[in-house]
CSV table of C-alpha atoms in Angstrom, one decimal:
chain,number,residue,atom,x,y,z
A,1,MET,CA,68.4,103.2,9.1
A,2,CYS,CA,67.7,106.3,7.0
A,3,VAL,CA,64.8,107.8,5.2
A,4,ARG,CA,64.5,109.5,1.9
A,5,LEU,CA,62.0,110.0,-0.9
A,6,PHE,CA,61.1,106.8,-2.6
A,7,ARG,CA,62.1,106.4,-6.2
A,8,PHE,CA,60.3,103.7,-8.1
A,9,PRO,CA,62.4,101.2,-10.0
A,10,ALA,CA,62.0,101.2,-13.8
A,11,SER,CA,60.1,97.8,-13.7
A,12,ILE,CA,57.5,99.3,-11.5
A,13,LYS,CA,57.0,102.3,-13.7
A,14,ARG,CA,56.7,100.0,-16.8
A,15,ALA,CA,54.0,98.0,-14.9
A,16,GLY,CA,51.8,101.1,-15.1
A,17,PHE,CA,50.4,101.1,-11.5
A,18,VAL,CA,52.6,103.6,-9.8
A,19,ASN,CA,49.6,105.8,-9.1
A,20,SER,CA,47.6,103.0,-7.5
A,21,ILE,CA,49.7,102.8,-4.4
A,22,GLU,CA,51.3,105.5,-2.2
A,23,PHE,CA,54.8,105.0,-0.7
A,24,ARG,CA,55.4,108.0,1.4
A,25,TRP,CA,58.4,106.4,3.2
A,26,GLU,CA,61.3,104.4,2.0
A,27,PHE,CA,63.8,103.0,4.4
A,28,HIS,CA,67.1,101.4,3.9
A,29,LEU,CA,67.9,98.5,6.3
A,30,PRO,CA,71.6,97.9,7.1
A,31,ARG,CA,72.3,95.4,4.4
A,32,LYS,CA,75.1,93.6,6.1
A,33,THR,CA,73.4,93.1,9.4
A,34,LYS,CA,69.8,92.7,8.3
A,35,GLY,CA,70.5,90.5,5.3
A,36,LEU,CA,69.2,92.7,2.5
A,37,ARG,CA,71.3,93.4,-0.5
A,38,ASN,CA,71.0,94.1,-4.3
A,39,THR,CA,70.9,91.1,-6.6
A,40,SER,CA,71.9,91.0,-10.2
A,41,ASN,CA,68.3,91.7,-11.3
A,42,VAL,CA,66.4,93.1,-8.3
A,43,ASP,CA,67.7,96.0,-6.1
A,44,VAL,CA,66.7,96.5,-2.5
A,45,GLU,CA,64.3,99.3,-3.3
A,46,GLU,CA,62.2,97.0,-5.6
A,47,GLN,CA,62.4,94.2,-3.0
A,48,VAL,CA,60.9,96.5,-0.4
A,49,ALA,CA,58.3,97.8,-2.9
A,50,MET,CA,57.0,94.3,-3.6
A,51,PHE,CA,56.9,93.5,0.1
A,52,LEU,CA,54.9,96.6,1.0
A,53,TYR,CA,52.6,96.1,-1.9
A,54,ILE,CA,51.7,92.6,-0.7
A,55,LEU,CA,51.2,93.8,2.9
A,56,GLY,CA,49.1,96.8,1.8
A,57,HIS,CA,46.8,94.9,-0.6
A,58,ASN,CA,47.1,91.3,0.4
A,59,LEU,CA,47.6,90.2,-3.2
A,60,ARG,CA,48.7,86.8,-4.3
A,61,LEU,CA,52.3,86.4,-5.3
A,62,CYS,CA,51.4,85.6,-8.9
A,63,VAL,CA,49.7,89.1,-9.2
A,64,ILE,CA,52.8,90.8,-7.9
A,65,ALA,CA,55.0,88.7,-10.2
A,66,ASN,CA,52.9,89.9,-13.2
A,67,ASN,CA,52.9,93.6,-12.1
A,68,PHE,CA,56.6,93.7,-11.4
A,69,SER,CA,57.5,91.5,-14.4
A,70,ARG,CA,59.3,89.0,-12.2
A,71,SER,CA,59.1,85.3,-11.8
A,72,LEU,CA,56.9,83.8,-9.0
A,73,ASP,CA,60.0,82.3,-7.3
A,74,THR,CA,61.8,85.7,-7.3
A,75,VAL,CA,58.8,87.4,-5.7
A,76,HIS,CA,58.5,84.7,-3.1
A,77,ARG,CA,62.2,84.7,-2.2
A,78,HIS,CA,62.5,88.4,-1.9
A,79,PHE,CA,59.3,88.7,0.2
A,80,LEU,CA,60.7,86.2,2.7
A,81,ASN,CA,64.0,88.0,2.8
A,82,VAL,CA,62.5,91.4,3.4
A,83,LEU,CA,60.1,89.9,6.0
A,84,LYS,CA,63.1,88.4,7.8
A,85,ALA,CA,64.9,91.8,7.8
A,86,ILE,CA,61.8,93.6,9.2
A,87,VAL,CA,61.4,91.1,12.0
A,88,LYS,CA,65.1,91.7,13.0
A,89,LEU,CA,64.2,95.3,13.5
A,90,TYR,CA,61.5,94.4,16.0
A,91,LYS,CA,63.7,95.0,19.1
A,92,ASP,CA,65.0,98.3,17.7
A,93,LEU,CA,61.5,99.8,17.0
A,94,VAL,CA,59.2,98.0,19.5
A,95,LYS,CA,60.7,99.0,22.8
A,96,PRO,CA,59.2,98.3,26.2
A,97,PRO,CA,58.5,101.4,28.4
A,98,GLY,CA,61.0,102.3,31.1
A,99,ILE,CA,60.4,103.8,34.5
A,100,ASN,CA,61.4,107.3,33.3
A,101,SER,CA,61.1,106.9,29.5
A,102,SER,CA,57.5,105.8,29.0
A,103,PRO,CA,55.3,108.2,27.0
A,104,GLU,CA,53.0,110.3,29.2
A,105,ILE,CA,49.2,110.4,28.8
A,106,GLY,CA,48.5,112.9,26.0
A,107,SER,CA,46.5,116.1,26.2
A,108,ASN,CA,43.4,114.2,25.0
A,109,PHE,CA,43.4,112.4,28.3
A,110,ARG,CA,44.4,115.3,30.6
A,111,THR,CA,41.2,114.8,32.7
A,112,TRP,CA,42.5,111.4,33.8
A,113,HIS,CA,46.2,112.1,34.1
A,114,SER,CA,46.1,112.7,37.8
A,115,TYR,CA,44.3,109.4,38.4
A,116,PHE,CA,46.4,107.2,36.1
A,117,LYS,CA,49.7,108.9,36.3
A,118,ASP,CA,51.6,105.6,36.9
A,119,CYS,CA,50.0,103.9,33.8
A,120,VAL,CA,52.4,103.2,30.9
A,121,GLY,CA,50.0,101.7,28.4
A,122,ALA,CA,47.2,99.3,27.7
A,123,ILE,CA,47.1,95.6,26.9
A,124,ASP,CA,44.5,93.8,24.8
A,125,GLY,CA,44.1,90.9,22.4
A,126,SER,CA,42.9,91.0,18.8
A,127,TYR,CA,41.9,88.4,16.3
A,128,ILE,CA,43.9,88.3,13.1
A,129,PRO,CA,42.4,86.1,10.3
A,130,ALA,CA,44.5,83.1,9.7
A,131,MET,CA,44.7,80.3,7.1
A,132,VAL,CA,45.7,76.9,8.6
A,133,PRO,CA,45.4,73.3,7.6
A,134,LEU,CA,42.1,71.6,8.1
A,135,GLU,CA,43.3,69.5,11.0
A,136,ASP,CA,44.4,72.6,12.9
A,137,GLN,CA,41.3,74.7,12.3
A,138,PRO,CA,39.5,73.6,15.6
A,139,ARG,CA,42.4,75.1,17.6
A,140,TYR,CA,42.3,78.4,15.7
A,141,ARG,CA,38.5,78.7,15.7
A,142,THR,CA,37.1,81.5,17.8
A,143,ARG,CA,33.9,81.5,19.7
A,144,LYS,CA,32.2,83.2,16.8
A,145,GLY,CA,33.4,80.5,14.4
A,146,ARG,CA,36.2,82.5,12.7
A,147,ILE,CA,39.6,81.0,12.0
A,148,ALA,CA,42.2,83.4,13.5
A,149,GLN,CA,45.2,83.8,15.6
A,150,ASN,CA,44.9,85.6,19.0
A,151,VAL,CA,47.5,88.5,19.0
A,152,MET,CA,48.2,90.2,22.3
A,153,ALA,CA,49.9,93.6,22.2
A,154,VAL,CA,50.9,96.4,24.5
A,155,VAL,CA,50.5,100.0,23.3
A,156,GLY,CA,51.8,103.3,24.8
A,157,PHE,CA,49.9,106.5,24.8
A,158,ASP,CA,51.8,107.6,21.7
A,159,MET,CA,50.0,104.7,19.9
A,160,LYS,CA,53.3,102.8,19.4
A,161,PHE,CA,53.5,99.1,20.2
A,162,THR,CA,55.8,98.3,23.0
A,163,TYR,CA,55.2,94.5,23.0
A,164,VAL,CA,53.6,92.0,20.6
A,165,LEU,CA,53.0,88.3,21.1
A,166,ALA,CA,51.5,86.7,18.0
A,167,GLY,CA,50.8,83.1,17.1
A,168,TRP,CA,48.4,81.9,19.7
A,169,GLU,CA,45.3,80.0,18.5
A,170,GLY,CA,42.0,81.8,18.2
A,171,SER,CA,40.5,79.5,20.9
A,172,ALA,CA,43.1,80.7,23.5
A,173,ARG,CA,41.8,83.1,26.1
A,174,ASP,CA,43.4,86.5,26.8
A,175,SER,CA,44.4,85.6,30.3
A,176,LYS,CA,46.2,82.5,29.1
A,177,VAL,CA,48.1,84.5,26.5
A,178,LEU,CA,49.1,87.1,29.1
A,179,GLN,CA,50.3,84.3,31.4
A,180,SER,CA,52.4,83.0,28.6
A,181,SER,CA,54.0,86.4,27.9
A,182,LEU,CA,55.0,86.7,31.5
A,183,ARG,CA,56.9,83.3,31.3
A,184,ASN,CA,58.3,83.8,27.8
A,185,ARG,CA,62.1,83.5,28.2
A,186,GLN,CA,62.9,84.9,24.7
A,187,ASP,CA,60.6,87.9,24.8
A,188,LYS,CA,59.2,88.4,28.2
A,189,LEU,CA,56.6,91.0,29.1
A,190,VAL,CA,58.0,93.1,31.9
A,191,VAL,CA,56.0,95.6,33.9
A,192,PRO,CA,58.3,98.6,35.0
A,193,THR,CA,58.6,98.9,38.8
A,194,GLY,CA,55.9,101.1,40.2
A,195,LYS,CA,53.9,101.2,36.9
A,196,TYR,CA,51.0,99.3,35.5
A,197,TYR,CA,49.0,98.6,32.4
A,198,LEU,CA,45.3,99.0,31.7
A,199,VAL,CA,43.5,95.8,30.8
A,200,ASP,CA,39.9,94.8,30.1
A,201,ALA,CA,37.7,92.5,32.1
A,202,GLY,CA,39.1,89.4,30.4
A,203,TYR,CA,42.3,89.8,32.5
A,204,PRO,CA,42.6,89.6,36.3
A,205,ASN,CA,42.9,92.7,38.4
A,206,SER,CA,46.4,91.9,39.8
A,207,LEU,CA,49.7,93.6,40.5
A,208,GLY,CA,50.7,95.6,37.4
A,209,PHE,CA,47.4,95.1,35.6
A,210,LEU,CA,44.5,97.4,36.4
A,211,ALA,CA,41.2,95.9,35.2
A,212,PRO,CA,37.6,97.5,35.3
A,213,TYR,CA,34.8,96.3,37.5
A,214,ARG,CA,33.1,93.3,36.1
A,215,GLY,CA,29.3,93.3,35.8
A,216,ILE,CA,29.3,97.2,35.6
A,217,ARG,CA,28.6,99.2,32.5
A,218,TYR,CA,31.8,99.6,30.6
A,219,HIS,CA,31.5,99.9,26.8
A,220,ARG,CA,30.4,103.0,25.2
A,221,ASN,CA,27.1,101.6,23.8
A,222,GLU,CA,26.2,100.5,27.4
A,223,ARG,CA,27.0,104.0,28.8
A,224,ARG,CA,25.2,106.0,26.1
A,225,GLY,CA,22.5,108.2,27.7
A,226,HIS,CA,23.4,107.1,31.3
A,227,ALA,CA,25.2,109.3,33.8
A,228,PRO,CA,27.5,107.4,36.2
A,229,ALA,CA,25.3,106.2,39.1
A,230,ASN,CA,28.2,105.2,41.5
A,231,ALA,CA,31.9,105.2,41.9
A,232,LYS,CA,32.3,101.9,40.0
A,233,GLU,CA,30.5,103.1,36.9
A,234,LEU,CA,32.5,106.3,36.9
A,235,PHE,CA,35.8,104.4,37.2
A,236,ASN,CA,34.8,102.1,34.3
A,237,TYR,CA,33.9,105.1,32.2
A,238,GLN,CA,37.3,106.7,32.6
A,239,HIS,CA,39.1,103.4,32.4
A,240,SER,CA,37.4,102.6,29.1
A,241,SER,CA,38.0,106.0,27.6
A,242,LEU,CA,41.7,105.8,28.4
A,243,ARG,CA,42.2,102.1,27.4
A,244,ASN,CA,40.7,102.9,24.0
A,245,ILE,CA,44.1,103.8,22.8
A,246,ILE,CA,45.0,100.2,22.1
A,247,GLU,CA,41.7,99.5,20.3
A,248,ARG,CA,42.5,102.5,18.0
A,249,SER,CA,46.0,101.2,17.4
A,250,PHE,CA,44.7,97.8,16.3
A,251,ARG,CA,42.2,99.4,14.0
A,252,LEU,CA,44.9,101.6,12.5
A,253,ILE,CA,47.3,98.8,11.6
A,254,LYS,CA,44.4,96.8,10.2
A,255,LYS,CA,43.3,99.8,8.1
A,256,ARG,CA,46.8,100.3,6.8
A,257,TRP,CA,47.7,96.6,6.1
A,258,ALA,CA,45.0,94.7,4.2
A,259,ILE,CA,46.9,91.5,4.9
A,260,LEU,CA,45.7,91.7,8.5
A,261,ARG,CA,42.1,91.9,7.5
A,262,THR,CA,41.8,88.7,5.4
A,263,GLU,CA,43.5,85.3,5.4
A,264,PRO,CA,47.0,85.5,3.9
A,265,PHE,CA,48.3,82.9,1.5
A,266,PHE,CA,51.2,81.8,3.6
A,267,TYR,CA,52.1,79.1,6.2
A,268,ILE,CA,51.1,79.9,9.7
A,269,LYS,CA,54.7,80.6,10.8
A,270,VAL,CA,55.0,83.2,8.1
A,271,GLN,CA,51.7,84.7,9.1
A,272,VAL,CA,53.0,85.2,12.7
A,273,LYS,CA,56.0,87.0,11.3
A,274,ILE,CA,53.8,89.2,9.1
A,275,VAL,CA,51.9,90.4,12.2
A,276,ILE,CA,55.2,91.3,13.9
A,277,ALA,CA,56.4,93.0,10.8
A,278,CYS,CA,53.2,95.1,10.5
A,279,CYS,CA,53.5,96.3,14.1
A,280,THR,CA,57.2,97.1,13.6
A,281,LEU,CA,56.4,99.1,10.4
A,282,HIS,CA,53.6,100.9,12.3
A,283,ASN,CA,56.1,102.2,14.9
A,284,PHE,CA,58.5,103.2,12.1
A,285,ILE,CA,55.9,105.2,10.3
A,286,LEU,CA,54.9,107.0,13.5
A,287,ASN,CA,58.6,107.8,14.2
A,288,VAL,CA,58.9,109.3,10.7
A,289,ASP,CA,55.5,111.0,10.5
A,290,PRO,CA,53.8,111.4,14.0
A,291,ASP,CA,50.9,113.3,12.3
A,292,ASP,CA,50.1,110.4,10.0
A,293,LEU,CA,47.0,111.3,8.0
A,294,LEU,CA,45.7,107.7,8.1
A,295,GLU,CA,45.2,108.1,11.9
A,296,HIS,CA,42.9,111.0,11.4
A,297,GLU,CA,40.6,109.0,9.2
A,298,LEU,CA,39.6,106.7,12.1
A,299,ASN,CA,36.2,107.1,13.5
A,300,ASP,CA,35.3,108.5,16.9
A,301,ALA,CA,38.2,107.7,19.3
A,302,SER,CA,35.7,106.7,22.0
A,303,GLU,CA,34.2,103.9,19.9
A,304,ASP,CA,34.9,100.4,21.3
A,305,LEU,CA,36.9,98.5,18.8
A,306,GLY,CA,38.6,95.8,20.7
A,307,SER,CA,38.4,92.0,20.9
A,308,ASP,CA,35.1,90.2,20.3
A,309,GLN,CA,35.8,87.6,22.9
A,310,VAL,CA,33.0,86.7,25.3
A,311,ILE,CA,34.3,86.9,28.8
A,312,LEU,CA,33.6,83.9,31.1
A,313,GLU,CA,34.5,83.3,34.7
A,314,GLU,CA,37.1,80.6,33.8
A,315,ASP,CA,38.9,83.0,31.5
A,316,VAL,CA,40.5,84.8,34.4
A,317,ALA,CA,41.1,81.8,36.7
A,318,ASN,CA,44.7,81.3,35.6
A,319,LEU,CA,46.0,84.4,37.2
A,320,ALA,CA,45.1,85.2,40.8
A,321,THR,CA,43.4,88.5,41.6
A,322,SER,CA,45.3,90.6,44.1
A,323,LEU,CA,43.4,91.8,47.1
A,324,GLU,CA,45.8,94.7,47.5
A,325,TRP,CA,45.4,95.7,43.9
A,326,SER,CA,41.6,95.5,44.2
A,327,GLY,CA,41.8,97.8,47.3
A,328,ARG,CA,43.9,100.3,45.2
A,329,ARG,CA,41.2,100.2,42.5
A,330,ASP,CA,38.5,100.9,45.1
A,331,ALA,CA,40.4,103.8,46.6
A,332,LEU,CA,40.9,105.3,43.1
A,333,ALA,CA,37.2,104.9,42.3
A,334,THR,CA,36.2,106.5,45.5
A,335,LEU,CA,38.5,109.5,44.9
A,336,MET,CA,37.1,109.9,41.4
A,337,TRP,CA,33.5,109.8,42.7
A,338,ASN,CA,34.1,112.3,45.5
A,339,GLU,CA,35.7,114.8,43.0
A,340,TYR,CA,32.9,114.1,40.5
A,341,ASN,CA,30.2,115.0,43.0
A,342,ARG,CA,32.0,118.2,44.0
C-alpha cells in the first residue's frame, strides 16, 4: 500500500463537483492480491473515488452514476469490488494489541496511568442504523424502537480499532455480543496475558474486563457538581474518563462516514461489510495523518457518547463475575481514594 496525492479522473472533473468533497488521501491496494484492477472504462482511482463518495455522503447509486457519468450497474459492481478489497485489508490495519506492542495511555490520561498501566483499550457497543426486510425488523429493533445492528468494537488509546464485530441484531445485549466474540473461531477476541480492557456496566466485571461499580454515579451528567463521596465514586469517575476513548472513536467514524448515521440502501450482509470497511479506513487515515483535523472538531472529550442501551440485571448474566477480579477492583479503588484524600 502506498499513499500519494489524489488526482481526480477526467469524468469526475467534468461532473463539476470536485470542490464538494475532500479527498486528502488516496491509497493503492495491491491489485493482484486484493482484486482491484483497471477496466477498459474505469480505472482504480475512479473506482475508489465512487466508493468513498458513497460512504462519505450515503448517496444512492443512481446519484453517483449521474455524477460520474456511469451506468448504475457499473457503479454497483465497482462499489462491491472496492468494498471487498477494503475488507481484505482488515487484518492488516485492525491489529489486536500485544503484550509489549499495545499503545500506552496518552498524556491526556497521565493522571490515571499508574492505576491502569495494564489496560490496553476499551470495549463498547454502538448502534448503527440498518435497513432490513420487514420480517427481520423485530430482531433488529432496539429498546428505543430504532432498527439497527449492534456493533462491538475494541479501541486502543491511539483511537485505532483493534477488533470489530458487526452484524448482531439491535435487540442483542452487549454481554451476549462479547460472549460471542470470545467464542468466534474465525475472528476471536483475545485478551493479552496480564492485560485487560475497560468496559461499561453492561458487561460483567471478570478476568480481562474491568467494569465500573453498578448503581454508583458514572456518567458525566450524573457527576456534574458533585465531588467524589467515596472510593467507588472516585473509581467510576476515573474509569469513565479513560473509557471515553472508545465513545470518541465511535463518534469520529460516524462523523466522517455519513453511511453509518442513516440506513444504507444495501442488503444487510453488505451493511455489515460497510461497517468493517469504515473502521479499517479509520485506522488507515490515522496511520497516514495522526493529527487528523476532523478529530479536533469533536466536542468535549469528557462527554458521554456511548451506547444508548438500558442496562438490566439479565444483561450481564451470561458471563460470570470473577470474585478475584472484583477484589482487584476494590483494592484499586481504595488506593485511589487514599491518595485522593492525601
